[in-house]
Coordinates of C-alpha atoms and ligand atoms in Angstrom, one line a residue:
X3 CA 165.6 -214.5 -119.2
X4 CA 169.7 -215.2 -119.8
X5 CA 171.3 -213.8 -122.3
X6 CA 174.6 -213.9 -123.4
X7 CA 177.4 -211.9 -121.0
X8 CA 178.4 -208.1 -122.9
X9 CA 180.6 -208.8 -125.7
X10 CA 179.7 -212.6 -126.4
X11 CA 177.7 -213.5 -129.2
X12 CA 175.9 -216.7 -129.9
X13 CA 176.9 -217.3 -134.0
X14 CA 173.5 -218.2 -135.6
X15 CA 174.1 -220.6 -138.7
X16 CA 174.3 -218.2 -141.4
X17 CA 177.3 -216.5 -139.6
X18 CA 179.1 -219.8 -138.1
X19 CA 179.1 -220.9 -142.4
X20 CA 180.6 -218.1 -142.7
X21 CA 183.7 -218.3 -139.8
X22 CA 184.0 -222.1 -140.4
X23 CA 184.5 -221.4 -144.6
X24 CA 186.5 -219.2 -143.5
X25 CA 188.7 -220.8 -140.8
X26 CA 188.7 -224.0 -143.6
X27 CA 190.2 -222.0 -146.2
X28 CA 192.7 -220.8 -143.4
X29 CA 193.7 -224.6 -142.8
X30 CA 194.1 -225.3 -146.2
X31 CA 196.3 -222.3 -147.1
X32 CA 198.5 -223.9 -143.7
X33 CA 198.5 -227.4 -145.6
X34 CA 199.9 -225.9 -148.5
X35 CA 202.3 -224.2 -147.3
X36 CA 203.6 -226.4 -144.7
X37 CA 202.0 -225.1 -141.6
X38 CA 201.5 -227.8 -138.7
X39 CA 198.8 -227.5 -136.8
X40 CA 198.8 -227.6 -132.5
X41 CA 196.1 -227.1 -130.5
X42 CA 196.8 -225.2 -127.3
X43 CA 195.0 -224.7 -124.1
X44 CA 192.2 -221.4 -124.1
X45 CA 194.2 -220.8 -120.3
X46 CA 197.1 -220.2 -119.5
X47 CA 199.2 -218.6 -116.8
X48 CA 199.0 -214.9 -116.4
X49 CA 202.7 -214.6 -116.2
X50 CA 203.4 -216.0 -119.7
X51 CA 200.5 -214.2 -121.1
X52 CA 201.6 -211.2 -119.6
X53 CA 205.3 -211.8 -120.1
X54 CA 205.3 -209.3 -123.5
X55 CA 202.6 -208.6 -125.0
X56 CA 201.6 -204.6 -124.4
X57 CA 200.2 -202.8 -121.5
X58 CA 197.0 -202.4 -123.5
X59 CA 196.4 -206.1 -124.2
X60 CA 197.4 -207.7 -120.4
X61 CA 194.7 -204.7 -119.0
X62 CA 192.1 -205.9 -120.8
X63 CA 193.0 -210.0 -120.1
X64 CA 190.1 -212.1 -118.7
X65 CA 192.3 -213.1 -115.6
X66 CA 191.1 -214.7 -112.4
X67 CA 192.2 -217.1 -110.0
X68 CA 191.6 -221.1 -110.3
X69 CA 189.9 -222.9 -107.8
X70 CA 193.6 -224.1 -106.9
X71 CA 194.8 -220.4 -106.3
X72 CA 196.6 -220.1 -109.3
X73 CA 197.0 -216.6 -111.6
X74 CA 195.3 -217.9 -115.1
X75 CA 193.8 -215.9 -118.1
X76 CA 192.0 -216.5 -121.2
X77 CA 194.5 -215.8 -123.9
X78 CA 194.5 -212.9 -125.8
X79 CA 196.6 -214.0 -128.6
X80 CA 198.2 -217.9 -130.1
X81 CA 201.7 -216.1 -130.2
X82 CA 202.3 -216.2 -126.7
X83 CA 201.5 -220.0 -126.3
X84 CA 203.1 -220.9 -129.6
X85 CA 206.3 -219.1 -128.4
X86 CA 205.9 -221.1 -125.0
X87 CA 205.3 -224.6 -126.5
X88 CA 208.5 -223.7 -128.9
X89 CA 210.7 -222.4 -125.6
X90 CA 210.0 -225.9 -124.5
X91 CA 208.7 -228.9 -125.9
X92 CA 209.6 -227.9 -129.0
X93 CA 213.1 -226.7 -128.1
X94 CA 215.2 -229.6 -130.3
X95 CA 213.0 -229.6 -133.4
X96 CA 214.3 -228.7 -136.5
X97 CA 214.1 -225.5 -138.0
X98 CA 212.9 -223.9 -140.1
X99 CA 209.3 -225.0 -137.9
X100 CA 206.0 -223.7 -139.6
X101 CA 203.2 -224.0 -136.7
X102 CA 199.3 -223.3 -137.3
X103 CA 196.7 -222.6 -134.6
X104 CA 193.1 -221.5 -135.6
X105 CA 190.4 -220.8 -132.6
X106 CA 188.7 -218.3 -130.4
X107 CA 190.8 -215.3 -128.0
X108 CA 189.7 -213.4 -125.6
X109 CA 190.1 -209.9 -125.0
X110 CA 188.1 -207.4 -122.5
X111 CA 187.7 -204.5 -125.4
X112 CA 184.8 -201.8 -125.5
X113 CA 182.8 -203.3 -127.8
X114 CA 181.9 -201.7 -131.4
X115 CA 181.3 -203.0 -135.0
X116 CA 184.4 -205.5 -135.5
X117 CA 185.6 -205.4 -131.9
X118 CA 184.4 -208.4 -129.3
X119 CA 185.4 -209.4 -126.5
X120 CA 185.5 -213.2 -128.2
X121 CA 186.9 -213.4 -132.0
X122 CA 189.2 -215.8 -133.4
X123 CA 192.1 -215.7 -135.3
X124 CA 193.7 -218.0 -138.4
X125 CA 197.5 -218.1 -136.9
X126 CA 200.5 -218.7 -138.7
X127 CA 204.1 -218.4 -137.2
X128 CA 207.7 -219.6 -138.8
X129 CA 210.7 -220.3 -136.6
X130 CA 214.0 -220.3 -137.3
X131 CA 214.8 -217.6 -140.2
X132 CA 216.2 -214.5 -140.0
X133 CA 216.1 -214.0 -143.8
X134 CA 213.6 -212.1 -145.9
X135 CA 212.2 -214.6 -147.2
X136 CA 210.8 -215.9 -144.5
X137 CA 209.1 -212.3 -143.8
X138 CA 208.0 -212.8 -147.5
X139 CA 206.5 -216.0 -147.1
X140 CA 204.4 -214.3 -144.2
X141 CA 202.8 -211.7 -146.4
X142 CA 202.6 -214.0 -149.3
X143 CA 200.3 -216.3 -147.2
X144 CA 198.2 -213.7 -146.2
X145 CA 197.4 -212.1 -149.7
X146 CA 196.5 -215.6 -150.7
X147 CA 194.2 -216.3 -148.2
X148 CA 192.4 -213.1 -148.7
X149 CA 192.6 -213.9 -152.3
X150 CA 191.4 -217.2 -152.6
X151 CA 188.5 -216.2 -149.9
X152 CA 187.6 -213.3 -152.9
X153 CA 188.3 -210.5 -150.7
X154 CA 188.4 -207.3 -153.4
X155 CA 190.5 -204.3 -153.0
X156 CA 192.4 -204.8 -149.6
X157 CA 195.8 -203.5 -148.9
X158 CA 198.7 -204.5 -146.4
X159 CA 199.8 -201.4 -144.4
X160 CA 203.4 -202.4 -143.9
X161 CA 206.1 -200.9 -141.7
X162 CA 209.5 -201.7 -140.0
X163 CA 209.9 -201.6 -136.2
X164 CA 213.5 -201.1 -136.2
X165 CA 213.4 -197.8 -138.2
X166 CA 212.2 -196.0 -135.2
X167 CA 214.2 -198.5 -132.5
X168 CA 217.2 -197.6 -134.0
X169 CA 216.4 -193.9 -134.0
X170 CA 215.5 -193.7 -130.5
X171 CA 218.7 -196.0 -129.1
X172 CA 221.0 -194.4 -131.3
X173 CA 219.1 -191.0 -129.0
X174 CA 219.4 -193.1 -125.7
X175 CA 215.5 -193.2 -125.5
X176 CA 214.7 -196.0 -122.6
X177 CA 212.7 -199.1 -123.6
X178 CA 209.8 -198.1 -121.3
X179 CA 209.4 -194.5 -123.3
X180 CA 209.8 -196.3 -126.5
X181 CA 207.1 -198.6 -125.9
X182 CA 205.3 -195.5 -124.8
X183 CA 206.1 -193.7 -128.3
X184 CA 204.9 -196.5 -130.2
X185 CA 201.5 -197.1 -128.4
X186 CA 201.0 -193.7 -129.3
X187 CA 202.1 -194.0 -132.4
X188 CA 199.5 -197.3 -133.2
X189 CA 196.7 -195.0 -131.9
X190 CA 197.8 -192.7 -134.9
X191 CA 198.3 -189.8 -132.3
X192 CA 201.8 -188.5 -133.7
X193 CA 201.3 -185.2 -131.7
X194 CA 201.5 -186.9 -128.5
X195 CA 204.6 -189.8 -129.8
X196 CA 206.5 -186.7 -130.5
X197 CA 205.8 -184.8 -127.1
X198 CA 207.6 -187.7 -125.4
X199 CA 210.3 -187.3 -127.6
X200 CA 210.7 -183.7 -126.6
X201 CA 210.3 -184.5 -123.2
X202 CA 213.5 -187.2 -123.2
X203 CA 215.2 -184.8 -124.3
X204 CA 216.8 -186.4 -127.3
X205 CA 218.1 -184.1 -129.7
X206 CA 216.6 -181.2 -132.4
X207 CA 218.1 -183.8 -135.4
X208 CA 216.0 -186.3 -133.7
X209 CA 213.1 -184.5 -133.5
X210 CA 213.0 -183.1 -137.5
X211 CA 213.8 -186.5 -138.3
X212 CA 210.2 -188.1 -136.3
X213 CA 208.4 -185.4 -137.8
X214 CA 209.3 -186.5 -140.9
X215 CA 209.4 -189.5 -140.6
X216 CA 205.9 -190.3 -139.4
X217 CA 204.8 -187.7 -142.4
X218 CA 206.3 -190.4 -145.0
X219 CA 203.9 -192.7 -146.3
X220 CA 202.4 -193.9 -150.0
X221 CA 201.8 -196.8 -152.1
X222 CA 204.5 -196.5 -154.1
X223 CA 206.8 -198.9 -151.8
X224 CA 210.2 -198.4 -153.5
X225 CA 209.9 -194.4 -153.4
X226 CA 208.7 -194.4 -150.1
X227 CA 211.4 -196.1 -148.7
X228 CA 213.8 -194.1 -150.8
X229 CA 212.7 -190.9 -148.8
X230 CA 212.7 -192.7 -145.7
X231 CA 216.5 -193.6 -146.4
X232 CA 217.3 -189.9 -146.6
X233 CA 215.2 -189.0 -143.9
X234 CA 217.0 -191.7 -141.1
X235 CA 220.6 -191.1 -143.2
X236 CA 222.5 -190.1 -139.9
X237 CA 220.6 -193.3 -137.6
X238 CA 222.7 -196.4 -139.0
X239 CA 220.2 -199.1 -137.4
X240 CA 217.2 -197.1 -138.8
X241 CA 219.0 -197.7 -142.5
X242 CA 219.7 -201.0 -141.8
X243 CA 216.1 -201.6 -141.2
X244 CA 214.8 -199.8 -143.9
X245 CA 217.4 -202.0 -146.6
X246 CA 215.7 -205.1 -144.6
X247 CA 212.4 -203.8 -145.8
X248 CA 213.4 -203.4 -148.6
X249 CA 214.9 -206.7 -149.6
X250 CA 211.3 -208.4 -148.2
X251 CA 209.2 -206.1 -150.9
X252 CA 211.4 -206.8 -153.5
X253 CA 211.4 -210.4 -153.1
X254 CA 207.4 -210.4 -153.3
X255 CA 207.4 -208.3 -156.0
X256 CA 209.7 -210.0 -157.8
X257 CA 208.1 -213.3 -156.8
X258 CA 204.9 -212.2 -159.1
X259 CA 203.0 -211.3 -156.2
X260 CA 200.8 -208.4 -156.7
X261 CA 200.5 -206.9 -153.7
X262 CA 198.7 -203.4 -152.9
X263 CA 200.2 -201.9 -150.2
X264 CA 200.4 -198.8 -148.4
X265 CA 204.4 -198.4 -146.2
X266 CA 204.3 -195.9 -143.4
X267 CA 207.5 -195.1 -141.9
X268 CA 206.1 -194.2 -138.7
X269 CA 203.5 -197.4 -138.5
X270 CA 204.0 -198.8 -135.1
X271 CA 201.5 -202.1 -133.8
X272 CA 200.3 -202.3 -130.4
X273 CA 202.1 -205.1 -129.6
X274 CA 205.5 -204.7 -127.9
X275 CA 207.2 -208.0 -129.2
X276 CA 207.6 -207.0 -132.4
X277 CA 211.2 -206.5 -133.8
X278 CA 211.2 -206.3 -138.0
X279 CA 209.0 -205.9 -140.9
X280 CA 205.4 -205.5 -139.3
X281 CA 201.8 -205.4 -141.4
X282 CA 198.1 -204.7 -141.2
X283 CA 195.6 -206.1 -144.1
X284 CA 193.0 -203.6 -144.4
X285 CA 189.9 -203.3 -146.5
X286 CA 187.7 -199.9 -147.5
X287 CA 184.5 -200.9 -146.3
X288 CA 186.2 -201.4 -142.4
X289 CA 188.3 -199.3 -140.8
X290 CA 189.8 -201.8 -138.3
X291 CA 192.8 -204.1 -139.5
X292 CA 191.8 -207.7 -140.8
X293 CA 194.7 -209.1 -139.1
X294 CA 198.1 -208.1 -137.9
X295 CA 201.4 -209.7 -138.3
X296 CA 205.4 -209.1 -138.0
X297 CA 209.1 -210.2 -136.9
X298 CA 209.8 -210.9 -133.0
X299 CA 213.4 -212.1 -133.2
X300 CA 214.0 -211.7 -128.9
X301 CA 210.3 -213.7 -127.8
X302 CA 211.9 -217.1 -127.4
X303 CA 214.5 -216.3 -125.3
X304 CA 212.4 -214.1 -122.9
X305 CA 210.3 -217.7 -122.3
X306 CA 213.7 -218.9 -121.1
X307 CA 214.6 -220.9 -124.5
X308 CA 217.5 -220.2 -126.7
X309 CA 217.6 -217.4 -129.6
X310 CA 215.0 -218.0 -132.1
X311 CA 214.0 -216.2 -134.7
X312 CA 210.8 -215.7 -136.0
X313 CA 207.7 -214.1 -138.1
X314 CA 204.3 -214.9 -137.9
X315 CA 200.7 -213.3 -138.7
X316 CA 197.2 -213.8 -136.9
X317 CA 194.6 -213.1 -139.8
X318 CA 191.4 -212.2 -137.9
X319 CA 188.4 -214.1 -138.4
X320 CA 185.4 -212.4 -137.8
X321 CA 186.6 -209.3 -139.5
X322 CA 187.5 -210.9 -142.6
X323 CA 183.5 -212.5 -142.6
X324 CA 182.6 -208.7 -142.1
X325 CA 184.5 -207.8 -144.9
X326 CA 183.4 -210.7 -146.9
X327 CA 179.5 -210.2 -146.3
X328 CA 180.3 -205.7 -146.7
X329 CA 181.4 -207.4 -150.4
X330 CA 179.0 -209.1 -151.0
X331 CA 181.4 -212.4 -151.6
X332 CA 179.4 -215.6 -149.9
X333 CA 180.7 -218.8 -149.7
X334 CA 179.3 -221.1 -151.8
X335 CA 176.8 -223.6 -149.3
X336 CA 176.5 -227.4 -149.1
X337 CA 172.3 -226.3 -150.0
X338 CA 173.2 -226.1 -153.8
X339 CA 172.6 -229.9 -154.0
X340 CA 170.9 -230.5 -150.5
X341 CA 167.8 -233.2 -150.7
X342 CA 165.1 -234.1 -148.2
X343 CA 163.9 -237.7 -148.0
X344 CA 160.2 -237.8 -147.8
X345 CA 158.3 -241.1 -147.0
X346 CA 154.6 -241.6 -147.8
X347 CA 153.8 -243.9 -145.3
X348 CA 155.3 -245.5 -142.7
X349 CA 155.9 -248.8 -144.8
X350 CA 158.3 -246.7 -147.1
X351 CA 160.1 -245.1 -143.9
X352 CA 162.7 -247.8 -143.6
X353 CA 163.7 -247.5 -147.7
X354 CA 163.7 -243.9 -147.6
X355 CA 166.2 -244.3 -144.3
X356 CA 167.9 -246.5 -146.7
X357 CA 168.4 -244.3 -149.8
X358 CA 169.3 -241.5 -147.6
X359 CA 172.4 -243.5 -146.5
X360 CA 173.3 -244.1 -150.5
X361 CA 172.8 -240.7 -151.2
X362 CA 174.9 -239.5 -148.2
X363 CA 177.4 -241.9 -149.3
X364 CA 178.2 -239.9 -153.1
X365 CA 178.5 -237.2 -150.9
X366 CA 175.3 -235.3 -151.3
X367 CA 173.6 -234.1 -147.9
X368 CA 170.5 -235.0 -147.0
X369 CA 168.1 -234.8 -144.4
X370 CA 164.9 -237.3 -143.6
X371 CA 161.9 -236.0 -143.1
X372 CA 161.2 -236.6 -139.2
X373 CA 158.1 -234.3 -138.3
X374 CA 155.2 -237.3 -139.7
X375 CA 154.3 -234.3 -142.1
X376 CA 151.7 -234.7 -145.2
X377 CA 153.8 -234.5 -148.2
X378 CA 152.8 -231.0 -148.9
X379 CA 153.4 -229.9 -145.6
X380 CA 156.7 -231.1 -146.0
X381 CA 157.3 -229.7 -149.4
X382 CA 156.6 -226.9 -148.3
X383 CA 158.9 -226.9 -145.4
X384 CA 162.1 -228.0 -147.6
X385 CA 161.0 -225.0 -149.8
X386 CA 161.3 -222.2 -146.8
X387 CA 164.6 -223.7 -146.3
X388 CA 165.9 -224.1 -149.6
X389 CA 166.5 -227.1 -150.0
X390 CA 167.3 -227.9 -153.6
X391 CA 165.7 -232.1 -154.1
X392 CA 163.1 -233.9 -152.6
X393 CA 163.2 -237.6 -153.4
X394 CA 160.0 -238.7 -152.2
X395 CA 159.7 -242.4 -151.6
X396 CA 156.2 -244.2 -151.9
X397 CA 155.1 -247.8 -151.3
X398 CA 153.5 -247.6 -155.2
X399 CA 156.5 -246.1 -156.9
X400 CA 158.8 -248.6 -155.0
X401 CA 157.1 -251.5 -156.6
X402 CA 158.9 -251.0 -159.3
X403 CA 162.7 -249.6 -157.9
X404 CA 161.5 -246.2 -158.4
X405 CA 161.0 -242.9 -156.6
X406 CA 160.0 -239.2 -157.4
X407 CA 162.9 -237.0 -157.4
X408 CA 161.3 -233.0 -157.1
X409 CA 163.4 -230.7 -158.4
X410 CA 162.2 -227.5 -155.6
X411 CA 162.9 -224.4 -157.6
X412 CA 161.3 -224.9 -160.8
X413 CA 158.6 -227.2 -159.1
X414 CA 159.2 -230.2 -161.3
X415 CA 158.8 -233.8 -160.2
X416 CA 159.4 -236.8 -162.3
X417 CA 159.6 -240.7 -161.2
X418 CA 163.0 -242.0 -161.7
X419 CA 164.3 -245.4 -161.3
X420 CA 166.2 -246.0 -157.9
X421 CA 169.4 -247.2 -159.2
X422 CA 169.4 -244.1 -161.4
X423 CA 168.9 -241.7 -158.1
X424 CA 172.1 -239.9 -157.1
X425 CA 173.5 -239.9 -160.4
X426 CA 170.2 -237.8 -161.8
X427 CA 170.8 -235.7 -159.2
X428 CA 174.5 -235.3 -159.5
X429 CA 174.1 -234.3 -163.4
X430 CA 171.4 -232.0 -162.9
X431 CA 171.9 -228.5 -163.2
X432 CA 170.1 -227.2 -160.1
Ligands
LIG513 P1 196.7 -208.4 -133.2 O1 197.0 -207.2 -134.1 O2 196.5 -208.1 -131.8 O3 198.0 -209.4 -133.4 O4 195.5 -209.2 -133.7 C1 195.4 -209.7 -135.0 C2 194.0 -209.6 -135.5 O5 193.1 -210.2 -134.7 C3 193.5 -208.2 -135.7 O6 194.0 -207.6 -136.8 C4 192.0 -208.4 -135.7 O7 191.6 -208.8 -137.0 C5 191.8 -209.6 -134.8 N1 191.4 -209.0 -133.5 C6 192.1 -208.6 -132.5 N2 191.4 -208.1 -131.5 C7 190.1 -208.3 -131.9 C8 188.8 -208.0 -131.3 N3 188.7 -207.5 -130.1 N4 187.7 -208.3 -132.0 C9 187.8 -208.9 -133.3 N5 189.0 -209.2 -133.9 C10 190.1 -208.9 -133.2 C11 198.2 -210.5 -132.7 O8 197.3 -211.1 -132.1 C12 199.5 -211.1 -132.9 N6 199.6 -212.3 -132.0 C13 199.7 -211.5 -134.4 C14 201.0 -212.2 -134.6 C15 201.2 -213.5 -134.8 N7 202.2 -211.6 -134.8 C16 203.1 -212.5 -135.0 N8 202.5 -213.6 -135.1

């Protein structure tokens, strides 16, 4: 017997309702605010995959070689291509440039509850802005989404990536240790972040100041970062970053947006491109992040275009339907006013074919029955399945333009008159 390969799941319909409702409301939060959807390829060459993500992520890429010898991979992630499509094609278009991609990545982790080897991501990146706002925008997006999908309780875990950058180059840290630091650092293992510290020899200010530093968290955003200002006082870059930070909270706060979040001075994301304000949505009920997003100012240019800014956020399908169902919160389904079309005999088969159509038509789904089924049988079938109407057509009945519309929960039937059908079923409270 075949089953599916470790760490690919076959969705059963319950669960793809629940990743296409979700992925639906993820297009039309893109729609509203501007977002322009591309659709790129699921391969892609190693080399720009590889290019700059982190050493964690090009590990664990499906890579292989085509039939034509050449180095491909499943992606991992949308930035990558989005930043290759924007190095090129896209070069010339005006900014600012709002780009949506929604679909399934690929990524060859151990898998455990909210980790699998396929998931897919809602992705959102804006080009062209340096500014806060833009950051802002970013994190706005994102709490509406998880609002409007009726996601309770969750909280962005924000940081800044130049707060520890501009510690570390100010302490002549290489790029390869610093990357180093903050893998260690996303793992949450500050022991080990400051060991290579030590071990670079940067200086006993530097090292008070890490220790601190990654010590400094809480919810209250504006106090937090007041401490972290004292904390990085002699690291000029660091304050910069943490003013930058700053500015983007302020603006969403002032905005109306109520957002809870938790800032971490020392939050670092596995991903290397990152180069500003960087964020994790997270929910109680799941201790993995629902999605991850940030500022990567230098990724353009290392695809060989010219300097482009930019902020973006992939908001993480599947675990936002985990979180969703660990709620409680399920969409509301198409069933509430399904109908089945039931024909008596064969002589009726062609009218109820008919009426199907005209139902369909005012929008109400509906399926024919096609089994040949006795009229109980089939009754009882729509029952199991919840379906909420039967309309069952009869040659009798349609002697005089009428059918008998069932209403399945409370087991009621009456005969009502054909041109009255969908609008019967429309007003009734079912
Ligand atoms: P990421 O943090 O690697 O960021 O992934 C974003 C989200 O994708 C995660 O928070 C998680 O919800 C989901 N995800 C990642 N790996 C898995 C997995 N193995 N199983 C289930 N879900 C997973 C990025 O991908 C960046 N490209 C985000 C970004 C866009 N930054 C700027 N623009």
């Amino acid at each position: 017997m075949f089953k599916t390969v470790r760490g690919m799941r076959d969705l059963m319909p319950i669960d793809a309702e629940r990743m296409r409702h979700v992925e639906q409301v993820s297009r039309t939060i893109s729609k509203l605010y501007g977002y322009e959807e591309i659709i790129t390829p699921v391969l892609e060459s190693y080399d720009l995959l590889a290019a700059k993500t982190s050493e964690e992520i090009r590990e664990r890429m499906y890579s292989f070689k085509d039939l034509g010898g050449r180095k491909v991979a499943l992606r991992p992630e949308f930035t990558a291509s989005v930043a290759r499509l924007v190095a090129t094609k896209l070069r010339n278009e005006p900014k600012p440039m709002r780009l949506f991609s929604v679909g399934s990545l690929y990524r060859y982790d151990e898998p455990q509850y909210g980790r699998f080897r396929e998931f897919w991501q809602a992705n959102y990146e804006l080009f062209g802005s340096t500014r806060p706002e833009a950051d802002a925008e970013i994190l706005i997006l994102t709490n509406d989404l998880l609002k409007r999908l009726g996601l309770q309780n969750y909280r962005f875990k924000i940081g800044h990536t130049e707060i520890l950058r501009g510690i570390l180059n100010q302490e002549g840290m290489d790029e390869g240790k610093q990357n180093s630091v903050r893998q260690l650092l996303d793992k949450k293992s500050w022991e080990e972040a400051l060991a290579i510290a030590r071990d670079a020899d940067v200086s006993q200010n530097c090292l008070t100041t890490l220790e601190r530093l990654f010590e400094t968290r809480g919810e209250d955003a504006f106090q937090v970062l007041e401490s972290v200002k004292e904390i990085v006082q002699d690291y000029e870059s660091a304050l910069a970053a943490v003013e930058n930070l700053w500015k983007i909270l302020e603006l969403v706060k002032d905005s109306g947006t109520q957002l809870e979040v938790m800032v971490e001075a020392g939050f670092a994301r596995g991903l290397e491109y990152y180069t500003g304000m960087i964020f994790e949505p997270y929910v109680p009920e799941l201790d993995v992040a629902l999605g991850g997003g940030g500022r990567y100012d230098k990724l353009i240019q290392l695809f060989g275009g010219e300097s482009i800014p930019a902020v973006g956020v992939a908001q993480g399908i599947d675990r936002i339907v985990l979180s969703l169902k660990k709620q409680g919160v399920s969409p509301k389904t198409a069933k509430e006013k399904s109908v089945v079309v039931i024909s008596m005999k064969n002589e009726s088969m062609a009218k109820a074919l008919e009426l199907s159509d005209a139902l369909r038509k005012s929008g109400l789904p509906v399926e024919v029955a096609v089994m040949g089924r006795s009229i109980s049988k089939a009754l009882a079938d729509a029952d199991r399945r919840g379906v909420a109407y039967a309309v069952i057509v009869g040659p009798e009945e349609l002697k005089e333009e009428k059918v008998v519309l069932r209403e399945m929960k409370k087991s009621e039937q009456r005969t009502v008159e054909i041109s009255n059908l969908t609008q019967e079923i429309l007003a009734s409270s079912t």
